[in-house]
Coordinates of C-alpha atoms in Angstrom, one line a residue:
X240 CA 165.1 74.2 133.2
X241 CA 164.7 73.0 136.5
X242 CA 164.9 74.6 140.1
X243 CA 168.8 75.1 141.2
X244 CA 170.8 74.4 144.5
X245 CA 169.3 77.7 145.5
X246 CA 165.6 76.5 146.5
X247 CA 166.7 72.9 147.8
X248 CA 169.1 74.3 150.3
X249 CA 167.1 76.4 152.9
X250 CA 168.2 76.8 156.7
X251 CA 166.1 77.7 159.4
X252 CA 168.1 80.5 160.3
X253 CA 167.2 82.4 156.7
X254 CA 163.1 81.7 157.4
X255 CA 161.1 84.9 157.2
X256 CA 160.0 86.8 160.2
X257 CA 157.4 89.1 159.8
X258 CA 158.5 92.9 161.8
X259 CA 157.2 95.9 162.4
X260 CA 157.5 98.1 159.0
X261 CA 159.0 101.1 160.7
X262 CA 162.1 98.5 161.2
X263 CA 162.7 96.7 157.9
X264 CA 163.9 99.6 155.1
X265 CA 160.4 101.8 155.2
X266 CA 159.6 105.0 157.0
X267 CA 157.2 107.5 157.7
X268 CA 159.6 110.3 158.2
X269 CA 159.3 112.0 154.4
X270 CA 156.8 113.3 152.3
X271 CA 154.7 110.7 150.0
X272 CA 156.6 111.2 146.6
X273 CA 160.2 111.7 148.1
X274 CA 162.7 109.4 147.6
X275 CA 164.8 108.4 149.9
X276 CA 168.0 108.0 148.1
X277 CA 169.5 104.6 146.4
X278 CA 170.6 103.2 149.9
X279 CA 171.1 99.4 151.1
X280 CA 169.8 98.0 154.2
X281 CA 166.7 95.6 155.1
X282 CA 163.8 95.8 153.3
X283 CA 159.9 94.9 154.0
X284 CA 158.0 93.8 151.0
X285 CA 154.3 92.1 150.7
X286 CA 152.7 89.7 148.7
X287 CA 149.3 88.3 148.0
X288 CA 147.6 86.6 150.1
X289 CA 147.4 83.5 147.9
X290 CA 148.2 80.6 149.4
X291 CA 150.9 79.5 146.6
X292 CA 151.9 83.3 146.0
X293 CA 153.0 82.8 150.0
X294 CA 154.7 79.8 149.6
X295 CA 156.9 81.2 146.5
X296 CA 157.3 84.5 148.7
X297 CA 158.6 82.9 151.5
X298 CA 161.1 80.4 149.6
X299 CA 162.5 83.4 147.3
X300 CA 163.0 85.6 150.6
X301 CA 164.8 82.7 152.4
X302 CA 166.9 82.3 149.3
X303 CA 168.1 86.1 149.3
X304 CA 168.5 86.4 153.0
X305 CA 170.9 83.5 153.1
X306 CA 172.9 84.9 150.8
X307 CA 172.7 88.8 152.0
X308 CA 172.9 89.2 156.0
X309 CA 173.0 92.7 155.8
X310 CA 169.9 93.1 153.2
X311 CA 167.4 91.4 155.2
X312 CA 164.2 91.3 153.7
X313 CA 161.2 90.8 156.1
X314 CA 157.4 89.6 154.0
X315 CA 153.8 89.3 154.7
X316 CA 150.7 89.2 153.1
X317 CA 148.9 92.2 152.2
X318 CA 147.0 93.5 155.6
X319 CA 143.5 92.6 155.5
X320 CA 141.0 95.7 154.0
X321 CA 138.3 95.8 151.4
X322 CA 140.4 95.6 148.8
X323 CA 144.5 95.7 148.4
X324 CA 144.0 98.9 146.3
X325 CA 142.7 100.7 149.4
X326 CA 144.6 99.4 151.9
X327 CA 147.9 100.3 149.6
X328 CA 146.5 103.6 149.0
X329 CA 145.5 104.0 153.0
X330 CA 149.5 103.2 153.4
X331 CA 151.0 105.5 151.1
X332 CA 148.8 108.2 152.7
X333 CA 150.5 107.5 155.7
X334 CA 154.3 107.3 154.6
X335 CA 154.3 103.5 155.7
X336 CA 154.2 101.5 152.1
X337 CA 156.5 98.5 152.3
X338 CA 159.6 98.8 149.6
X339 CA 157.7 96.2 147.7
X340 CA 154.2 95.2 147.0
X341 CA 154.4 91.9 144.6
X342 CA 150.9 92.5 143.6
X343 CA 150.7 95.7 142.3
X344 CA 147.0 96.1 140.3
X345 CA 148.4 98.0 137.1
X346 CA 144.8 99.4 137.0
X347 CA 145.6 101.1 140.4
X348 CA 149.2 102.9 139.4
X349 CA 147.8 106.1 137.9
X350 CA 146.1 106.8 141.1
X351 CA 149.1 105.7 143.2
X352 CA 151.4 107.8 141.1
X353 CA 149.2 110.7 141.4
X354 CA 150.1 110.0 145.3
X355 CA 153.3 109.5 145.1
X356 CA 153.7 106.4 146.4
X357 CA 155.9 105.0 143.4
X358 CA 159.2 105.4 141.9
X359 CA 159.9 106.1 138.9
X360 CA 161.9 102.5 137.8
X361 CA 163.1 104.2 134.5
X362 CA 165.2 107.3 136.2
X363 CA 165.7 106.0 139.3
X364 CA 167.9 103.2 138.1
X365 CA 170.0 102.6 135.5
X366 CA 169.6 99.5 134.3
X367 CA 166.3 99.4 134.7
X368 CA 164.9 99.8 131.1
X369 CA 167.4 97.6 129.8
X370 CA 166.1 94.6 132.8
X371 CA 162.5 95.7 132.5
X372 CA 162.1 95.1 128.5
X373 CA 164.9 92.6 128.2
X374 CA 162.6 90.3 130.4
X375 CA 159.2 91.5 129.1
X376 CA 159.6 92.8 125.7
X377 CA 157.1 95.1 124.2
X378 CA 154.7 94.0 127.0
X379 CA 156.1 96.6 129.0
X380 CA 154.9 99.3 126.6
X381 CA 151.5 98.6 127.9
X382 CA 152.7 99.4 131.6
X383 CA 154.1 102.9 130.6
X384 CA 152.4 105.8 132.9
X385 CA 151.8 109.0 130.6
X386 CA 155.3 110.4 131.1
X387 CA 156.4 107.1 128.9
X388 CA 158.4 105.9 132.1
X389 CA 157.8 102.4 134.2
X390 CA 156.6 103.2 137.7
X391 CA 156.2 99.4 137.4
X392 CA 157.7 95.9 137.4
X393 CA 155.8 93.7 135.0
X394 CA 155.8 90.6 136.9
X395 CA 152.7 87.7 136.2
X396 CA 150.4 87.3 133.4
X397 CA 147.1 85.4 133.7
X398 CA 145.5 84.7 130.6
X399 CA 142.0 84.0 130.8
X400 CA 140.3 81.4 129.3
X401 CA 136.7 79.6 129.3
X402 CA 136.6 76.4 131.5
X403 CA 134.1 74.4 131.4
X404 CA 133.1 71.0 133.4
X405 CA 133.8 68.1 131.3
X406 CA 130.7 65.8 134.0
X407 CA 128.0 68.6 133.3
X408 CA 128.4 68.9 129.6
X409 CA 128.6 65.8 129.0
X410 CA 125.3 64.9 131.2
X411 CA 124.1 68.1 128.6
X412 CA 124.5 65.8 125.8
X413 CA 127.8 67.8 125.0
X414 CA 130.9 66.4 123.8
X415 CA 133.5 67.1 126.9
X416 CA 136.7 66.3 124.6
X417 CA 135.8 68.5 121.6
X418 CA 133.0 71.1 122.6
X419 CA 131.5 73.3 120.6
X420 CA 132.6 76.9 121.9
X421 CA 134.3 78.6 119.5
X422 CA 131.5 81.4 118.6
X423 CA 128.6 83.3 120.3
X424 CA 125.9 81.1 118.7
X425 CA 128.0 77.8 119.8
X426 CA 127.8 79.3 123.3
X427 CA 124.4 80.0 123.6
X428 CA 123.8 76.9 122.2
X429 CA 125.6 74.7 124.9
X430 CA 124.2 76.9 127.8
X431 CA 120.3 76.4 126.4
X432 CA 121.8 72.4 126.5
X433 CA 123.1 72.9 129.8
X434 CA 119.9 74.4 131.4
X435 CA 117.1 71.9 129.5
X436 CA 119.2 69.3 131.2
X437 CA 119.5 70.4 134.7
X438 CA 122.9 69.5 135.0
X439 CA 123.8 72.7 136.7
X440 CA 122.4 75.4 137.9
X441 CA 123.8 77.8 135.3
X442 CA 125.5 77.8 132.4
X443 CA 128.2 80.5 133.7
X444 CA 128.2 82.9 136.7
X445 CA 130.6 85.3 136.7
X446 CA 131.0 88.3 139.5
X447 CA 127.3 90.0 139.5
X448 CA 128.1 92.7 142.3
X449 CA 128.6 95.9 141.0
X450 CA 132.5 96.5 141.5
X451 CA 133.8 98.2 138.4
X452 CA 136.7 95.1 138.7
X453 CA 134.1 92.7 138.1
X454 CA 134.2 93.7 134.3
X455 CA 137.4 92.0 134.2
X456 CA 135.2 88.9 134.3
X457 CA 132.7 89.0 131.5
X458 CA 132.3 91.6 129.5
X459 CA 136.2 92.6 128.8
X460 CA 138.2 89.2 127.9
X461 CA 134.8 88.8 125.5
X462 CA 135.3 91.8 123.8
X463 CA 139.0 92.0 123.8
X464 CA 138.8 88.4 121.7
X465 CA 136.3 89.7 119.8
X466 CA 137.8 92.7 118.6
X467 CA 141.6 91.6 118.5
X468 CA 142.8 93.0 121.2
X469 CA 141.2 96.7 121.6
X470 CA 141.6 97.8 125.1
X471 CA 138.5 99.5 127.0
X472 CA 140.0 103.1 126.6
X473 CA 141.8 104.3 123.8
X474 CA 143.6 107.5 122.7
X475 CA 141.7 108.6 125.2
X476 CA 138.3 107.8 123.9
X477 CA 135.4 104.7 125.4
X478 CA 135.8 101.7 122.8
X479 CA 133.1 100.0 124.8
X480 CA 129.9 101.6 122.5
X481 CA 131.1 100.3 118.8
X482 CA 129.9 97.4 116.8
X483 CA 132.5 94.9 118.5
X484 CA 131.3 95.9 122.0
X485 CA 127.9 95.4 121.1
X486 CA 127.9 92.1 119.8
X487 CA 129.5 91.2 123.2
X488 CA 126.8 93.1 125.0
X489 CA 124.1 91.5 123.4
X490 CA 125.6 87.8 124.0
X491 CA 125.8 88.8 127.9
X492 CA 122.5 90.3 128.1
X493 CA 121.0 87.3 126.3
X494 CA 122.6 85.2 128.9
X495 CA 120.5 87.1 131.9
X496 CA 117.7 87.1 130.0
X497 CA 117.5 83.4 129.2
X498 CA 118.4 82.9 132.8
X499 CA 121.8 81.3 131.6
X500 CA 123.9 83.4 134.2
X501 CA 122.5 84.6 137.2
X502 CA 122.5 88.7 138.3
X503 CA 122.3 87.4 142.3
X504 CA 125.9 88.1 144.2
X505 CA 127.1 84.6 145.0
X506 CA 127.2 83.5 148.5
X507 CA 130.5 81.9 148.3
X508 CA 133.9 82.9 146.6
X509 CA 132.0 84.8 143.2
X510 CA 135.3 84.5 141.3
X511 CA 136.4 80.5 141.7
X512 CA 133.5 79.3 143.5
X513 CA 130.3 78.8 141.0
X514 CA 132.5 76.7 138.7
X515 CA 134.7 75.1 141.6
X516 CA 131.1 74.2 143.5
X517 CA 129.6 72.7 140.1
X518 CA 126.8 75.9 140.4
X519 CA 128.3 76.9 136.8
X520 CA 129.2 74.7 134.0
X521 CA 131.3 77.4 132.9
X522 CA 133.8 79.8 134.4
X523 CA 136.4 82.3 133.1
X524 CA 139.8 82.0 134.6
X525 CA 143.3 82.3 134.3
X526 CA 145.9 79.3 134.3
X527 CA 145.7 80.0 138.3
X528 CA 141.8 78.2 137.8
X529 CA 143.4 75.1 137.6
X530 CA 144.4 74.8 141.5
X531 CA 141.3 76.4 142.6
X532 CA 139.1 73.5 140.6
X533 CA 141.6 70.3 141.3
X534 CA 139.7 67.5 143.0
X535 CA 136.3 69.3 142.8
X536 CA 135.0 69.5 139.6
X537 CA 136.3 67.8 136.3
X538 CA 137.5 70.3 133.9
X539 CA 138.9 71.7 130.5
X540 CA 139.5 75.2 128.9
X541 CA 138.8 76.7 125.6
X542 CA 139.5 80.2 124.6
X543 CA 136.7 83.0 124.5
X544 CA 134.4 82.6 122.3
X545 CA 133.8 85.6 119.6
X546 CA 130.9 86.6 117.4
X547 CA 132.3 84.0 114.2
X548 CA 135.0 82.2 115.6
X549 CA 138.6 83.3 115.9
X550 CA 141.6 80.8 115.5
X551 CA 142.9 79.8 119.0
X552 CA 146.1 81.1 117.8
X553 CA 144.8 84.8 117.1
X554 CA 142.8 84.7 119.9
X555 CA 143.1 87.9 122.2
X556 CA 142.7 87.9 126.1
X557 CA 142.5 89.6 129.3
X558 CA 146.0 89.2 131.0
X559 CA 145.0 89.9 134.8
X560 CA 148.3 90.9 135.1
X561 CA 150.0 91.3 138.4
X562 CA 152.6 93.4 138.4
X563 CA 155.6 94.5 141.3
X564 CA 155.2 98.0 142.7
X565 CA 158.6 100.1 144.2
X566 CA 156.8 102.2 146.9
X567 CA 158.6 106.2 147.5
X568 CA 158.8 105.4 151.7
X569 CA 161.4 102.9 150.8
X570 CA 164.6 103.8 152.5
X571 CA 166.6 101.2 151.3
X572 CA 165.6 101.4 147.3
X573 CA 168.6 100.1 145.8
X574 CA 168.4 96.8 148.0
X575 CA 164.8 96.8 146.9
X576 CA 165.7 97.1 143.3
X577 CA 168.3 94.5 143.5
X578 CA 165.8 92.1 145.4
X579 CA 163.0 92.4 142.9
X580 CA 165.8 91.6 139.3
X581 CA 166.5 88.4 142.4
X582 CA 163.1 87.6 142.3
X583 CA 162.2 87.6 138.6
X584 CA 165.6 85.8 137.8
X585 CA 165.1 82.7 135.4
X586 CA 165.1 80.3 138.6
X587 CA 162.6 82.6 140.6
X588 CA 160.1 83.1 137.6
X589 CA 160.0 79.3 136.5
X590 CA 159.5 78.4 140.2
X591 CA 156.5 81.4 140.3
X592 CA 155.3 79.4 137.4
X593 CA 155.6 75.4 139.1
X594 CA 154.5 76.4 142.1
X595 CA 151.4 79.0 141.3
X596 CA 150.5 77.8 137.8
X597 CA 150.9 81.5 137.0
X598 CA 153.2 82.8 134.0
X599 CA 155.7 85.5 134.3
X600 CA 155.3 88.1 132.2
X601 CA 158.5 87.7 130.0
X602 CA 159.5 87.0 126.4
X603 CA 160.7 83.1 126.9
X604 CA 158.0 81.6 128.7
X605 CA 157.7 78.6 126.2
X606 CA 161.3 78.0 126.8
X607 CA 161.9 79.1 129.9
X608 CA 158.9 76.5 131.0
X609 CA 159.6 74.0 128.1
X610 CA 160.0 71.1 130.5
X611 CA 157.0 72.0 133.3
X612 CA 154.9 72.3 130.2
X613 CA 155.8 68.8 129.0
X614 CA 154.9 67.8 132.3
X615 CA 151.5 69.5 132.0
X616 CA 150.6 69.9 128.9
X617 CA 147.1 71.2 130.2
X618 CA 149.1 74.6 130.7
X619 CA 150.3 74.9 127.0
X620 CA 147.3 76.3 126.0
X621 CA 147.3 79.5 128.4
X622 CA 151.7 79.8 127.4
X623 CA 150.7 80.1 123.8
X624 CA 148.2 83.0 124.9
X625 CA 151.1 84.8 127.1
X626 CA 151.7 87.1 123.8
X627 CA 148.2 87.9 123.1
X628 CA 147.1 89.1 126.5
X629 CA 146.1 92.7 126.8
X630 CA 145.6 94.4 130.3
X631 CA 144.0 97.3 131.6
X632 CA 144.6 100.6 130.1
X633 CA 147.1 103.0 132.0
X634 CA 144.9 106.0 132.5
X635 CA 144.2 108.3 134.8
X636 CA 140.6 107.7 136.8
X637 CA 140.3 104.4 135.4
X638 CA 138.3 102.9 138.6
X639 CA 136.0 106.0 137.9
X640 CA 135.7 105.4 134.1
X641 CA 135.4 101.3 134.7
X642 CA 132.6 102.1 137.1
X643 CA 130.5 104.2 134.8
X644 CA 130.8 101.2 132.7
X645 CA 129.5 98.7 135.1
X646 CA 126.5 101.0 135.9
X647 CA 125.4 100.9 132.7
X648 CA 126.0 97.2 132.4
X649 CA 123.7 96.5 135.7
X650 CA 121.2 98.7 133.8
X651 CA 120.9 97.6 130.4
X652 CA 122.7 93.9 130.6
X653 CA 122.2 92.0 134.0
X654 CA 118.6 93.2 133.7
X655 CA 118.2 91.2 130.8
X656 CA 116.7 94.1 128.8
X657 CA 117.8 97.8 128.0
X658 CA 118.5 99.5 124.6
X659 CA 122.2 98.7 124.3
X660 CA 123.1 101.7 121.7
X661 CA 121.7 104.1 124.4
X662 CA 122.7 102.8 127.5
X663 CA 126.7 102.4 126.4
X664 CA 126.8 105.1 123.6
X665 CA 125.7 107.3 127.3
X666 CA 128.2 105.4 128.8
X667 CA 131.0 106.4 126.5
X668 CA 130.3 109.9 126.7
X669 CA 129.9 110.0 130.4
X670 CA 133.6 108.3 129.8
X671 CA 135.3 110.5 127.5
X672 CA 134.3 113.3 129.5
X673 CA 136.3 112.7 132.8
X674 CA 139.2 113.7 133.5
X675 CA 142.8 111.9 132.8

């Protein structure tokens, strides 16, 4: 399927211009939590600051305001802050939240339900459970808040996978076709390569501040392909102390230890830019890698290793999903709602996908995609994973419980030394024992 008439016929007078938020469809008259009643009327919405997230926001707004002169809808990037979490919690604190926010952490929705900044998709509209899991299928399961109802939009999925430079690995004595990476030992193996060879500083340097979001890149795509798929918190209980975990513990803190990966904050961008820069010979990375390392480094993907080896094809990952967020100070929710089933129409998603290199989260992507993957067959790979991805669990104090984690994992992992059992089996009780 390719784009329609919709995105090659744009005029100037539908281009975005950014206003005021009081003015476009959200106020700060009412209460956190209220709705405001299923009206229609401009709308303000914001996306990531992404450079290709902009570029899809901006064409998909032109597209509806052509067609709907008396639904406006008005975008910009998510206002600068230390993180988009807090600066979307600093807004719904204020009454000020845009109608939309198109990237929506799903780690962050218990807290910003516990606000209430978000609307309840499932009894606010009608149609929405039938949209919502007609698109997604049983992904959307794994979005439910503890009430069972969707306070959000599934949108993009990001499955991660292990790149790796092609040029260092071969220098390594490495085969850059066919590498060797399908279990822990082939891993170690290729970064001990890697460093006797000097061809790059590390073998893989993944976030080492200590931001509980920074387990999103090590520790949890490892141990969600090495035990199938088991998400960090479970029926309530820490998974991350159990025989599974620990085997993925040990690899990482083996990796400090041998001075493979490096505990030092990186100076530069610590999610793209280690790999991108040719610091790392290895990086983990969602499809959305691929335009941060074009023209800079040459490069293939594999998916994450486990203790003995999974099939590709069995393979569980992280998801680094993105997901669309209905904030409570919208006036105009209805024009809102009917903007956001716009946006993740078939034409809208596929051009998300050709434009970003990021997969919708829906049932068809392989379809759907059938002829941008023929085009780039490089992307098959991360399509085929779509169904296996597993996100963050839904839980109340997650950021809290996450944290705990990556406390002990500064302690007992990045040190290069620290009796594992202890450290996380303390860990896990410290977890178990919060609240939510």
């Amino acid at each position: 399927m390719k784009r329609g008439a919709r995105w090659a016929v744009l005029t100037a007078a539908a281009a975005v211009v950014v206003l005021p938020l009081a003015a476009c469809g959200s106020g700060d008259g009412d209460e956190p939590g209220s709705t405001q009643g299923l009206g229609t009327g401009p709308i303000d919405i914001w996306y990531s600051t992404n450079e290709q997230e902009i570029a899809w926001g901006e064409q998909v707004v032109q597209a509806w305001n052509a067609e709907h002169a008396d639904q406006q809808v008005t975008a910009q990037a998510i206002p600068a802050g230390s993180s988009s979490e807090d600066v979307i919690s600093a807004s719904i604190t204020a009454g000020n939240t845009p109608c939309l926010v198109f990237n929506t952490a799903p780690a962050a929705v218990p807290a910003f339900q516990k606000q209430g900044g978000l609307v309840n998709l499932s009894a606010t509209f009608d149609d929405a459970e039938d949209y919502i899991t007609g698109r997604s299928g049983a992904a959307a399961d794994g979005f439910r808040s503890a009430d069972g109802d969707l306070y959000q939009l599934p949108w993009k999925t990001n499955p991660f996978m292990l790149y790796y430079n092609k040029t260092v690995f071969e220098a390594a004595g490495l085969d850059p076709e066919n590498p060797q990476l399908a279990t822990y030992d082939d891993l170690l193996a290729a970064a001990s390569a890697i460093q006797a060879s000097g061809a790059a500083d590390y073998a893989i340097y993944p976030p080492a501040t200590a931001d509980y979001t920074n387990v999103n890149f090590d520790f949890y795509p490892f141990f969600l392909a090495n035990s199938g798929g088991t998400q960090l918190i479970e029926d309530g209980r820490a998974t991350f102390a159990g025989d599974e975990a620990l085997e993925t513990l040990e690899l990482w803190q083996t990796m400090y230890a041998e001075g493979y990966a490096s505990a030092e904050a990186y100076s530069g961008d610590m999610w793209a830019g280690p790999f991108a820069d040719g610091v790392a010979a290895m990086g983990i990375a969602g499809p959305w890698g691929a335009g941060q390392f074009d023209g800079k480094v040459e490069y293939g993907a594999v998916p994450i290793p486990t203790a003995d080896g999974t099939a590709p094809e069995e393979t569980a990952t992280f998801a680094d999903s993105k997901n669309v967020g209905l904030y409570s100070a919208c006036q105009n929710q209805q024009t809102a709602w009917d903007f956001l089933k716009f946006a993740t129409d078939d034409e809208n998603d596929l051009a998300l996908l050709e434009t970003t290199g990021q997969f919708p989260t829906r049932t068809d992507v392989p379809e759907l995609a059938a002829d941008f993957l023929a085009e780039q067959p490089f992307f098959e790979a991360f399509a085929a994973a779509v169904p296996l991805a597993v996100d963050v669990p839904t839980v109340d104090g997650l950021a809290e419980k996450m944290q705990v984690f990556r406390d002990a994992w500064g302690e007992a992992v990045q040190s290069g030394s620290g009796d594992l059992p202890t450290a996380f089996g303390a860990a896990a009780t410290t977890v178990d024992g919060l609240a939510g």
